[in-house]
XYZ file of C-alpha atoms in Angstrom:
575
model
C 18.636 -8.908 23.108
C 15.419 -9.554 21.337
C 16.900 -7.624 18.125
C 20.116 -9.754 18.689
C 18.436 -13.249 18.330
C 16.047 -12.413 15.883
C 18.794 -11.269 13.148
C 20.292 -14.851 14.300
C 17.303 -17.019 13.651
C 18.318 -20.484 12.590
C 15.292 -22.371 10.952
C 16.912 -25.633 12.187
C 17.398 -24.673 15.682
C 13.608 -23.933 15.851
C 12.746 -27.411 14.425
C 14.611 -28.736 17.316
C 12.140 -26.859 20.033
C 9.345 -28.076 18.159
C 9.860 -31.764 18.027
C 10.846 -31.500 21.951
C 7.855 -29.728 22.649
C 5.213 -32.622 20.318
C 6.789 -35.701 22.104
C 6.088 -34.193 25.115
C 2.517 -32.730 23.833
C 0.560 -33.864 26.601
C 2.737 -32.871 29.196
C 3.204 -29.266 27.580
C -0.688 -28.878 27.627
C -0.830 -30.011 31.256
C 1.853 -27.152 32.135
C 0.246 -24.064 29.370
C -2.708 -24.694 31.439
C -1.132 -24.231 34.213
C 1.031 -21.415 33.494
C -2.645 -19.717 31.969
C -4.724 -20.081 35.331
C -1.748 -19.223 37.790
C -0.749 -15.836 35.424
C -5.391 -15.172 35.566
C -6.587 -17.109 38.509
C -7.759 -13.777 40.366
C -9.504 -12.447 37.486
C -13.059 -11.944 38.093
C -14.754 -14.448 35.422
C -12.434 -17.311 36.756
C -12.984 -16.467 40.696
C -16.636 -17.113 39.588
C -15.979 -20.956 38.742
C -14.770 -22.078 42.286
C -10.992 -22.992 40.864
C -9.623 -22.071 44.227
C -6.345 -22.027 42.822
C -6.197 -25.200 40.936
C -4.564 -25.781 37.974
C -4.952 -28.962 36.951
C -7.354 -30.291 33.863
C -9.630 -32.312 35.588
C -11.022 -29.503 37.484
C -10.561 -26.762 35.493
C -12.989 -28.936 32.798
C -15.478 -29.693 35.723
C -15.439 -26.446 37.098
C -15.204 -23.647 34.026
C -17.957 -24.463 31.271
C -17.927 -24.346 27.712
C -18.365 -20.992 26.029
C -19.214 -18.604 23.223
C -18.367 -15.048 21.983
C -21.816 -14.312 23.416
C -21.018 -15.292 26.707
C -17.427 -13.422 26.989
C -19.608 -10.073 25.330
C -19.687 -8.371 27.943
C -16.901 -8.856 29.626
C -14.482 -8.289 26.890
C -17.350 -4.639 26.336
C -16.087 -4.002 29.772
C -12.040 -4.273 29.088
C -12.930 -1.957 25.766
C -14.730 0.640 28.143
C -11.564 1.177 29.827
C -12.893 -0.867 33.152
C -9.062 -0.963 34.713
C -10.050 -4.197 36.923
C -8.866 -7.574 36.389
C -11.877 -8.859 34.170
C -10.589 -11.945 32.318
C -6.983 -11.117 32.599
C -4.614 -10.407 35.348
C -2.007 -8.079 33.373
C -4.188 -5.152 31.414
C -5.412 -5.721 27.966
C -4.081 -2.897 25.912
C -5.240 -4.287 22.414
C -8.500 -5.258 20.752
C -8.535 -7.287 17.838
C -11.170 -7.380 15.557
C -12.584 -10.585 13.701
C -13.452 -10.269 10.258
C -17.012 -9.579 10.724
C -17.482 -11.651 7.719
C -19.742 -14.285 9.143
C -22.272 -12.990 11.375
C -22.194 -9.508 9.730
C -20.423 -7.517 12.232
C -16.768 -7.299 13.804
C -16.426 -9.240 17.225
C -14.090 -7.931 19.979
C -11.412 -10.417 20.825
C -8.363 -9.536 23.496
C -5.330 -9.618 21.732
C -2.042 -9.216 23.945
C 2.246 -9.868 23.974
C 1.378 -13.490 24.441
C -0.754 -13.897 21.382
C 1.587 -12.146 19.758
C 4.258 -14.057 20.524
C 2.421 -16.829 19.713
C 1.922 -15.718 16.096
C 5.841 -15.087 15.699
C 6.291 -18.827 17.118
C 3.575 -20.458 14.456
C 5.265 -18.239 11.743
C 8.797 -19.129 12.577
C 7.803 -22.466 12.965
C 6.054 -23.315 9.192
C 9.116 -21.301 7.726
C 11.987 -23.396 9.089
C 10.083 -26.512 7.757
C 8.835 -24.621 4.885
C 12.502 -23.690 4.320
C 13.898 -26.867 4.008
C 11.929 -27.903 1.440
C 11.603 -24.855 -0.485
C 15.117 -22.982 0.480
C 15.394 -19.235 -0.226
C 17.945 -16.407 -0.271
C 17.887 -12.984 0.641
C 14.858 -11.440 -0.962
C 11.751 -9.850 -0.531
C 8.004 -11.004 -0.447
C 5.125 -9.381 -2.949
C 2.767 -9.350 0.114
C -0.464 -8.123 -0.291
C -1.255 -7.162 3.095
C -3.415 -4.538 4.169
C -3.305 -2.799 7.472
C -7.039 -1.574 8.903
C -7.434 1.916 10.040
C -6.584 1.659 14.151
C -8.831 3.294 16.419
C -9.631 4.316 20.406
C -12.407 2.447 22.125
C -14.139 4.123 24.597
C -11.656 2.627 27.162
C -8.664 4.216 24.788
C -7.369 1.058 24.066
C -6.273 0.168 20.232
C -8.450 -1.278 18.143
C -7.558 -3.107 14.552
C -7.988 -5.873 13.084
C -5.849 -8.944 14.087
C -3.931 -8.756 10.791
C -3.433 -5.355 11.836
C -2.480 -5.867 15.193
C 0.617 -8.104 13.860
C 1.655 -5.866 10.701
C 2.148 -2.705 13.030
C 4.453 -4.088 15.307
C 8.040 -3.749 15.223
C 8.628 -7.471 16.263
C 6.680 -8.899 13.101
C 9.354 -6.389 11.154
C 12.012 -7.684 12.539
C 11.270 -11.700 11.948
C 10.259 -11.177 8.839
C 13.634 -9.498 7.934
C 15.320 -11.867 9.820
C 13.364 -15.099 7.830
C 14.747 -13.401 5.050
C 11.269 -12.158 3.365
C 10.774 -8.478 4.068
C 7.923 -6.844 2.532
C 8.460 -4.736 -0.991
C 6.511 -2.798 0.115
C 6.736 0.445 2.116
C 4.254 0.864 5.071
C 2.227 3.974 3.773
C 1.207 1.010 1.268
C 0.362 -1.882 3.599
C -1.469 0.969 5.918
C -2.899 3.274 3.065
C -6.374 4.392 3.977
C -7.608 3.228 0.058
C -7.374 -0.270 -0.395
C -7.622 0.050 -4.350
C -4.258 2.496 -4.396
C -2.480 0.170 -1.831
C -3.362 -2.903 -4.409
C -1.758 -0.471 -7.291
C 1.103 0.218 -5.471
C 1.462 -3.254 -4.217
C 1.658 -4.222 -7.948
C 4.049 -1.765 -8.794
C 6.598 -2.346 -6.103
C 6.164 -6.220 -6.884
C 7.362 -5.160 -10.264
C 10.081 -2.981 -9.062
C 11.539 -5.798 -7.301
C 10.054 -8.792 -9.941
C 14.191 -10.161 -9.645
C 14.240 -10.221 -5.811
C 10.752 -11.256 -5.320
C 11.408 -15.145 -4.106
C 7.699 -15.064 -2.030
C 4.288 -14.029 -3.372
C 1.632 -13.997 -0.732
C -1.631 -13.172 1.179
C -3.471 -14.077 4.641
C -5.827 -15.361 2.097
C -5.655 -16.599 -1.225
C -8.452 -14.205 -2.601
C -6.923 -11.520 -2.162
C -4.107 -12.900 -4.233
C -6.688 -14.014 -7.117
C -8.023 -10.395 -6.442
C -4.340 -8.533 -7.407
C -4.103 -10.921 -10.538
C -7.411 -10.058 -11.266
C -6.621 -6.551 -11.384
C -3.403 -7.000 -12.755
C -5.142 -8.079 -16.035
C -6.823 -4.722 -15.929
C -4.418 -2.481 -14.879
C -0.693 -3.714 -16.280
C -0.532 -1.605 -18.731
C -0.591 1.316 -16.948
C 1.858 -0.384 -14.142
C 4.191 -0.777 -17.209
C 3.798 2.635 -18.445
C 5.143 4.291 -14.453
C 8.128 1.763 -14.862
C 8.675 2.894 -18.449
C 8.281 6.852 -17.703
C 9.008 7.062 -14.029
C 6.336 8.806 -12.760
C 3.556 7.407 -10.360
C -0.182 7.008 -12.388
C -2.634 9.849 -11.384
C -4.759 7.039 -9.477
C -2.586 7.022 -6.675
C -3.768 10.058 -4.797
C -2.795 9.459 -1.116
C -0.144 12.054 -0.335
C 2.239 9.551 1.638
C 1.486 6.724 -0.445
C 2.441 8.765 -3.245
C 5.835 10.204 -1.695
C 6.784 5.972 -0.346
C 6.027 5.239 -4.098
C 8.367 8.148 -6.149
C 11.349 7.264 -3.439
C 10.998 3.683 -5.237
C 10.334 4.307 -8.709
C 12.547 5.760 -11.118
C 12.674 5.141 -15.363
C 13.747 1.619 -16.318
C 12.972 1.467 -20.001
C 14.468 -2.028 -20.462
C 12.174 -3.613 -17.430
C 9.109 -1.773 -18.957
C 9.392 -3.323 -22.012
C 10.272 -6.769 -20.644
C 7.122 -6.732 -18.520
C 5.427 -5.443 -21.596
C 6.574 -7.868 -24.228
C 5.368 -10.891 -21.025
C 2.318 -9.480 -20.969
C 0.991 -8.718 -24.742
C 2.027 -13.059 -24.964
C -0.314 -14.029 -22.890
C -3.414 -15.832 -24.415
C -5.094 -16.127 -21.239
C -2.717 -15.304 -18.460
C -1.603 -18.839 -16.869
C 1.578 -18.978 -15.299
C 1.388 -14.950 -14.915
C 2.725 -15.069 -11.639
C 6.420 -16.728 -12.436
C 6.741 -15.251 -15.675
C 6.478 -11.737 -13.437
C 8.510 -12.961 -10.803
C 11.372 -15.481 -12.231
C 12.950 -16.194 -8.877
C 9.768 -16.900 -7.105
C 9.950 -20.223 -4.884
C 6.243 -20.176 -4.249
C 2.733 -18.761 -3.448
C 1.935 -19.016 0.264
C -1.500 -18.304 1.799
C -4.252 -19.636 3.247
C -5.866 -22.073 1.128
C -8.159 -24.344 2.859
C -12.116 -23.594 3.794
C -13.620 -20.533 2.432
C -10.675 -20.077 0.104
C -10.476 -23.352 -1.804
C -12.718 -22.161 -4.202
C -9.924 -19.962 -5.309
C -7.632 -22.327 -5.917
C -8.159 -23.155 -9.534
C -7.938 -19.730 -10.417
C -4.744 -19.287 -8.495
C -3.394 -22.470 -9.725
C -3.913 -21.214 -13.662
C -2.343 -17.799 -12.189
C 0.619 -20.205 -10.706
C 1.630 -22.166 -13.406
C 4.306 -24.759 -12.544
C 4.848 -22.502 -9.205
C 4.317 -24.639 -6.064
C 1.262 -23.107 -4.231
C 1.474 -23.462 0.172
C -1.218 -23.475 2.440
C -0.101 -21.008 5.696
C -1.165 -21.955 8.861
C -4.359 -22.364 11.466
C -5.589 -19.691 13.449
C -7.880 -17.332 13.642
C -8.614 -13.762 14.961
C -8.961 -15.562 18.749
C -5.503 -17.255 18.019
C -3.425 -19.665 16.749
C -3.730 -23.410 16.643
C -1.382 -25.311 14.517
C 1.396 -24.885 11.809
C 2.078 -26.181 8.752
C 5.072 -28.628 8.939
C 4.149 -30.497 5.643
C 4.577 -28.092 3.067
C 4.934 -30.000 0.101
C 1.303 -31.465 0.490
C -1.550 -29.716 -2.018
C -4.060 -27.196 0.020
C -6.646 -29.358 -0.594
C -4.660 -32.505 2.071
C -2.618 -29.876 4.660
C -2.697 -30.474 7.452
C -1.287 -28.428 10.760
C 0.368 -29.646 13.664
C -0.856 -28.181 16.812
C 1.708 -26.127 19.009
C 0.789 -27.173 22.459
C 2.512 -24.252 24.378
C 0.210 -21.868 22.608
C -3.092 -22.412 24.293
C -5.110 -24.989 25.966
C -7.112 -27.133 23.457
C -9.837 -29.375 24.252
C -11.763 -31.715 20.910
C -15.435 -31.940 21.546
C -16.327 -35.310 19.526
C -18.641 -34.619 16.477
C -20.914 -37.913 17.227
C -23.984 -37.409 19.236
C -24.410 -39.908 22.473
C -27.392 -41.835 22.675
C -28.872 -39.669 25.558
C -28.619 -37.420 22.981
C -26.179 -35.152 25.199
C -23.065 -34.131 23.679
C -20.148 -35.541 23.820
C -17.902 -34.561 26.821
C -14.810 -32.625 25.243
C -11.101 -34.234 25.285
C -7.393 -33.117 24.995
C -5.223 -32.911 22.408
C -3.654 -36.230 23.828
C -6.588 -38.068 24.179
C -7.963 -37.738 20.028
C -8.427 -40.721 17.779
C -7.373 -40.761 14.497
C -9.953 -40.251 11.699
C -12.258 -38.809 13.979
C -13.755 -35.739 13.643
C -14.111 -32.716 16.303
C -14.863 -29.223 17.018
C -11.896 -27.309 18.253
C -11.901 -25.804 22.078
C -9.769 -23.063 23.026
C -7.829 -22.146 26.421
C -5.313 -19.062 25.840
C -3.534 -16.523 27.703
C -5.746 -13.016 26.556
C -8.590 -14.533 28.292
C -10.409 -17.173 26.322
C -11.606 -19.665 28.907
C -12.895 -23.026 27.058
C -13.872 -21.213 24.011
C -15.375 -22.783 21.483
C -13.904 -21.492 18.225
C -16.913 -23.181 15.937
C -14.370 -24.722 13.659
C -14.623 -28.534 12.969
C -11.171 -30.573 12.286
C -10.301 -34.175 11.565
C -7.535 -35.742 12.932
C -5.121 -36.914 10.467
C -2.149 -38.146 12.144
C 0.438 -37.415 14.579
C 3.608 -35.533 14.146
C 5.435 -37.201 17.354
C 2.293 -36.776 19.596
C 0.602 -33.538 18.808
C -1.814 -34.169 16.166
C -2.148 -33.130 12.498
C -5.419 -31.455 12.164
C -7.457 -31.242 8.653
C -9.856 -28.201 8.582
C -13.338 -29.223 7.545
C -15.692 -26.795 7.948
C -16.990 -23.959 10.157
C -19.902 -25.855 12.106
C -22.227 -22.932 12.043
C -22.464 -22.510 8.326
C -25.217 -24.584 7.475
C -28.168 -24.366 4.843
C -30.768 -25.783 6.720
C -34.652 -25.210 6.671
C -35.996 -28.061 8.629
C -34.165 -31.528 8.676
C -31.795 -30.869 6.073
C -28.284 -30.233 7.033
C -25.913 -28.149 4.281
C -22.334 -27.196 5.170
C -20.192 -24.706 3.508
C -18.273 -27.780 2.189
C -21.201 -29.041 0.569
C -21.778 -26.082 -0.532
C -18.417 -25.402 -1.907
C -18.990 -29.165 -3.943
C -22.349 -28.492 -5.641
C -20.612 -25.200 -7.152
C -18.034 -26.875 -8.065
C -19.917 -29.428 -9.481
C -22.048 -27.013 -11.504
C -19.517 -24.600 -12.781
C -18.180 -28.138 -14.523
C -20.971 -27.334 -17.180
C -19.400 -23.695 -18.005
C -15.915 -25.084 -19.583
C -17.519 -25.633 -22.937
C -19.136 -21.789 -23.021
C -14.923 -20.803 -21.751
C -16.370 -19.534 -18.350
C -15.895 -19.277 -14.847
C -17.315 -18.902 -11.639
C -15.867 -15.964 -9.981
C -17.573 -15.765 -6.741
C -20.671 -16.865 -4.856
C -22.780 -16.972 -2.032
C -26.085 -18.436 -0.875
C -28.975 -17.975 1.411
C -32.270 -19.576 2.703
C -35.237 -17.744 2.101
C -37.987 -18.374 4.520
C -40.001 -15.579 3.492
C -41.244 -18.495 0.794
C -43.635 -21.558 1.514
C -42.261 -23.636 1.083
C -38.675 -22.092 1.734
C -36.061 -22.799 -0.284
C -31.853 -22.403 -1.070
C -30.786 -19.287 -3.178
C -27.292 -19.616 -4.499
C -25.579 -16.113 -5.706
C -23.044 -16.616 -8.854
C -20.845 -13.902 -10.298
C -19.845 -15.227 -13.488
C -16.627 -14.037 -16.121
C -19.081 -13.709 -18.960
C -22.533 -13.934 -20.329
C -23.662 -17.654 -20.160
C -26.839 -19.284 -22.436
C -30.160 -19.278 -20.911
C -30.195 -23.068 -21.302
C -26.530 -23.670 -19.614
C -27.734 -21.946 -16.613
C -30.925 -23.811 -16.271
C -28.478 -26.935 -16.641
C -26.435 -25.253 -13.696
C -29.158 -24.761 -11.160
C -30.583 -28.280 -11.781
C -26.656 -29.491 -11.233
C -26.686 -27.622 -7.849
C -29.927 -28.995 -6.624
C -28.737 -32.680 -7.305
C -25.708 -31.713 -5.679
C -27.068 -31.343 -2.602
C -26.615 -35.176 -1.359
C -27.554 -34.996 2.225
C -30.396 -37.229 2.803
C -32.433 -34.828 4.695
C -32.142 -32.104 2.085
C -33.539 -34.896 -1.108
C -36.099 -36.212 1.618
C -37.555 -32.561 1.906
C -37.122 -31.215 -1.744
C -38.768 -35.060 -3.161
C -41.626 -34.516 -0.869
C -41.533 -30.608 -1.481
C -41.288 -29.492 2.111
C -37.971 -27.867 0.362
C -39.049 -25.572 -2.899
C -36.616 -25.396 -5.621
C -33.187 -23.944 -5.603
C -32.914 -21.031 -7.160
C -29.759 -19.453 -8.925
C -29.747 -15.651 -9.420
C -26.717 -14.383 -11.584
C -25.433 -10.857 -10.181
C -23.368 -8.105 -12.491
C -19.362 -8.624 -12.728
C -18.152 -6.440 -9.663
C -20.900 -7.207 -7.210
C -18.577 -9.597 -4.488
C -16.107 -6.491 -5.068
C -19.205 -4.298 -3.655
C -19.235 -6.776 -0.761
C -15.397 -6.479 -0.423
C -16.092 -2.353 -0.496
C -18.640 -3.051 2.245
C -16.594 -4.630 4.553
C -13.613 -2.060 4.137
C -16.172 0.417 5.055
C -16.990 -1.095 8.336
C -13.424 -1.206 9.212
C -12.062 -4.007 8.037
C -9.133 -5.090 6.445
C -8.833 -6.621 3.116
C -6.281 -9.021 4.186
C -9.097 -10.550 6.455
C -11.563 -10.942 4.418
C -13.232 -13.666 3.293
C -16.629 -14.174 0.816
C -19.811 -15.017 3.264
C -20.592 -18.807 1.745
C -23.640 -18.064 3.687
C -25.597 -14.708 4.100
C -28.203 -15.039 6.819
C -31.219 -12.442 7.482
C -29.583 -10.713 9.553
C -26.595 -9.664 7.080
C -29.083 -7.094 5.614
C -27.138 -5.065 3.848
C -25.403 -7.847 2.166
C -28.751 -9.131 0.998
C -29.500 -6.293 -0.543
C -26.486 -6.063 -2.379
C -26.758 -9.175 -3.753
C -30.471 -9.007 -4.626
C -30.126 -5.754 -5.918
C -27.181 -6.684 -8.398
C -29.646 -10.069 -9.707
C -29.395 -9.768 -13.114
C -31.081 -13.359 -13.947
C -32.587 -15.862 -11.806
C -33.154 -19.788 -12.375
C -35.371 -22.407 -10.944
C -34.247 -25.861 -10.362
C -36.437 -28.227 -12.139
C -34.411 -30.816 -10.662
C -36.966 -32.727 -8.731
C -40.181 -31.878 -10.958
């Protein structure tokens, strides 16, 4: 039956469920929560909290407190161990997903069940049907550039991947995506290769098989799409050349990859040189991706946070080709969809599914005990206001707090419309100041403004605060396209240390309780190291995202990026 209904789905009919289920928002949290604590009442972290059965809000918020991943650790250690007891579920965990390690260094372990992954096929039906209307498309395919993690056994013998991974290798994702009309071009010994630089090549190359049918290109992220472009540029040639001849390039060495690829390709002389004539006219690339790809409706990804720094690069990549932000979630789960898809990246917003979870808004202003704020539902938020996100779902998050911060802005019936600001733990801060990866993402911005004239671009960064200084002081990592002037950069890193407009940070460096900013310039293909690094550990390209901020205890990423320091500037901003 399941089969049945998917191969039926009808974009409006699932437009329908949604609005019934936002004008009835609060009422559908009241009942999720519900439905979450009667399905895991008995489970030994919620016996703990004196719920005695109860279901309702009030008591479940006066009774269960406000967590972290730290506190779940060892619980969720426990499930992974194989301990076969009711722990934070009631039915058995058989999954764990892995986050992208990309913050705090390492992978966490998150439970990851059927429920979250229905919840994943809801949020992706959901964006398409409205994404559909606007932006209608036939039966095609998608240029995905997914990448599937290598699975393994935990001591327990449960599955472990990361949550990308989790969603790619099951059949159910397969079958909605063929049923929304956009089935991957590419063959599974690609998306699940165990070399991440083949699987790009062959991604390319089936994109390119396909370029009439392809009516989607897309990511999780948008780097990863800048990242296939990038190579693109180096590699087309020889992508033309297997078209032209074919015969699959000698760089694809995987055994399976390479059998999936020669089913595909065979000699099309006339495409070859089509592709090539595209190719030799470019100047400097822009509007690559439809000139590729002719029936191409748009790029979809995310776009917002750590990946709006891509979006100029994408954009030139783009063209006149509409550019979507996907939708809100993370490895813990989902939150919201996008149901306004015609709005830039930089303004989406996404309208929270209430049957997905249990969400709570902790207000971002401090009381004047000093306390904070006590944490409210999803029916209770105030427009313009800002909040960090709490999350109730059915793998055994009790009152998590994700760490995200949203603002609220508007209502589709009455569910809000959340903005993404920032990820409240990423802050440069040495004593009073207060830097988040937004502000961060402006003063780069900001600087890389004095690069046009020289025809260069930013193509990556990072920072970090070094405390191993007195005073300490911000160090901001740039990969750059080219060789800039010695003077240009010095006019950078004084444009990044003025950028920095929170009062506590010009307080500290005007009074020098803050030393100057430095800027060190690492060699072209040091993020790509960092992208290596994180493959290594077991992660999956599709999840990964640039560090904005490296703390101390991302060692190896430190040395990376100090190691790679090619030149190094010091703000003379504030002398």
């Amino acid at each position: 039956m399941v089969e049945k209904t998917e191969m039926k789905f009808d974009p409006e009919e699932v437009i329908v469920e949604f609005e019934a289920l936002t004008k009835e928002a609060g009422k559908v949290q009241e009942e999720t929560l519900q439905k979450i604590l009667e399905e895991n009442g008995a489970t030994e972290y919620l016996q703990q909290w004196g719920l005695n059965g109860r279901t309702d809000p009030q008591t479940f918020k006066a009774c269960v407190p406000l967590v972290t991943h730290k506190d779940l650790d060892t619980y969720i250690q426990r499930i992974a161990d194989g301990d076969p007891s009711p722990v934070l579920t009631g039915k058995p965990i058989t999954t764990i997903s892995l986050s992208s390690g990309t913050t705090q260094g390492r992978p966490k372990f998150v439970p990851f069940n059927d429920e979250l992954l229905e919840s994943t096929m809801q949020i992706y039906k959901t964006s398409f049907a409205f994404r559909n209307r606007e932006f209608p498309i036939e039966n095609g395919k998608a240029l995905q550039f997914i990448y599937g993690s290598k699975q393994f056994k935990t001591k327990g013998g449960l599955a472990a991947g990361t949550a990308t991974t989790n969603v790619y290798r099951n059949a159910h994702f397969k079958k909605t995506m063929k049923a929304m009309q956009t089935p991957c071009c590419s063959p599974d010994e690609v998306i699940f290769g165990p070399d991440f630089h083949q699987s790009l090549y062959c991604h390319l190359l089936c994109g390119l098989i396909f370029r009439d049918e392809v009516q989607v290109v897309s990511s999780t992220f948008a780097h990863s799409i800048v990242h296939a472009f990038r190579t693109f540029e180096q590699v087309w040639e020889e992508l033309v050349a297997d078209i032209r001849e074919g015969v699959l390039s000698a760089r694809v060495t995987v055994p399976s990859m390479r059998s999936a690829m020669l089913k595909l390709l065979k000699p099309d002389l006339e495409q070859a040189d089509t592709i090539y004539n595209k190719c030799s006219g470019f100047s400097n690339w822009y509007g690559l991706i439809p000139a590729l790809f002719p029936n191409a409706r748009y790029i979809y990804g995310i776009m917002t946070g750590s990946m709006e720094p891509y979006l100029n690069k994408l954009r030139h990549y783009a063209g006149e080709l509409p550019i979507l932000s996907a939708d809100y979630g993370s490895s813990e789960g989902w939150i919201g969809a996008n149901v306004n898809p015609k709005l830039p990246p930089e303004l989406v917003t996404y309208a929270v599914l209430p049957n997905i979870g249990y969400f709570e808004f902790i207000p971002l202003r401090v009381n004047l005990d000093g306390l904070e704020p006590t944490p409210v539902g999803l029916a209770e938020v105030k427009l313009g206001e800002e909040y960090e996100i709490v999350v109730t779902n059915f793998a055994g998050l009790y009152r998590y707090r994700l760490g995200d911060v949203v603002k609220i802005k508007g209502f589709h019936n009455a569910t809000p419309e959340l903005q993404f600001i920032c990820r409240r733990n990423l802050l440069l801060s040495i004593n009073i100041d207060k830097n988040t990866e937004k502000d961060l993402q402006l003063a780069v911005e900001a600087a890389a403004r004095l690069l046009v004239d020289e025809k260069l671009e930013v193509v990556d960064f990072t920072s970090h605060v070094n405390t191993t200084t007195d005073p300490g002081h911000y160090v901001v990592f740039w990969e750059l396209s080219g060789e800039a002037s010695d003077e240009t950069m010095q006019e950078c890193c004084n444009c990044l240390d003025k950028s920095f407009v929170d009062a506590g940070y010009m307080g500290s460096r005007k009074t020098s309780a803050i030393g100057a900013l430095e800027l060190r310039v690492v060699k072209r293909g040091t993020f790509h190291k960092i992208l290596d690094h994180f493959v290594g550990l077991g992660g999956a390209v599709s999840q990964f995202k640039t560090p904005r901020c490296v703390g101390q205890n991302n060692s190896t990423l430190l040395q990376i990026l100090c190691y790679d320091a090619v030149k190094s500037y010091f703000s003379t901003a504030y002398c």
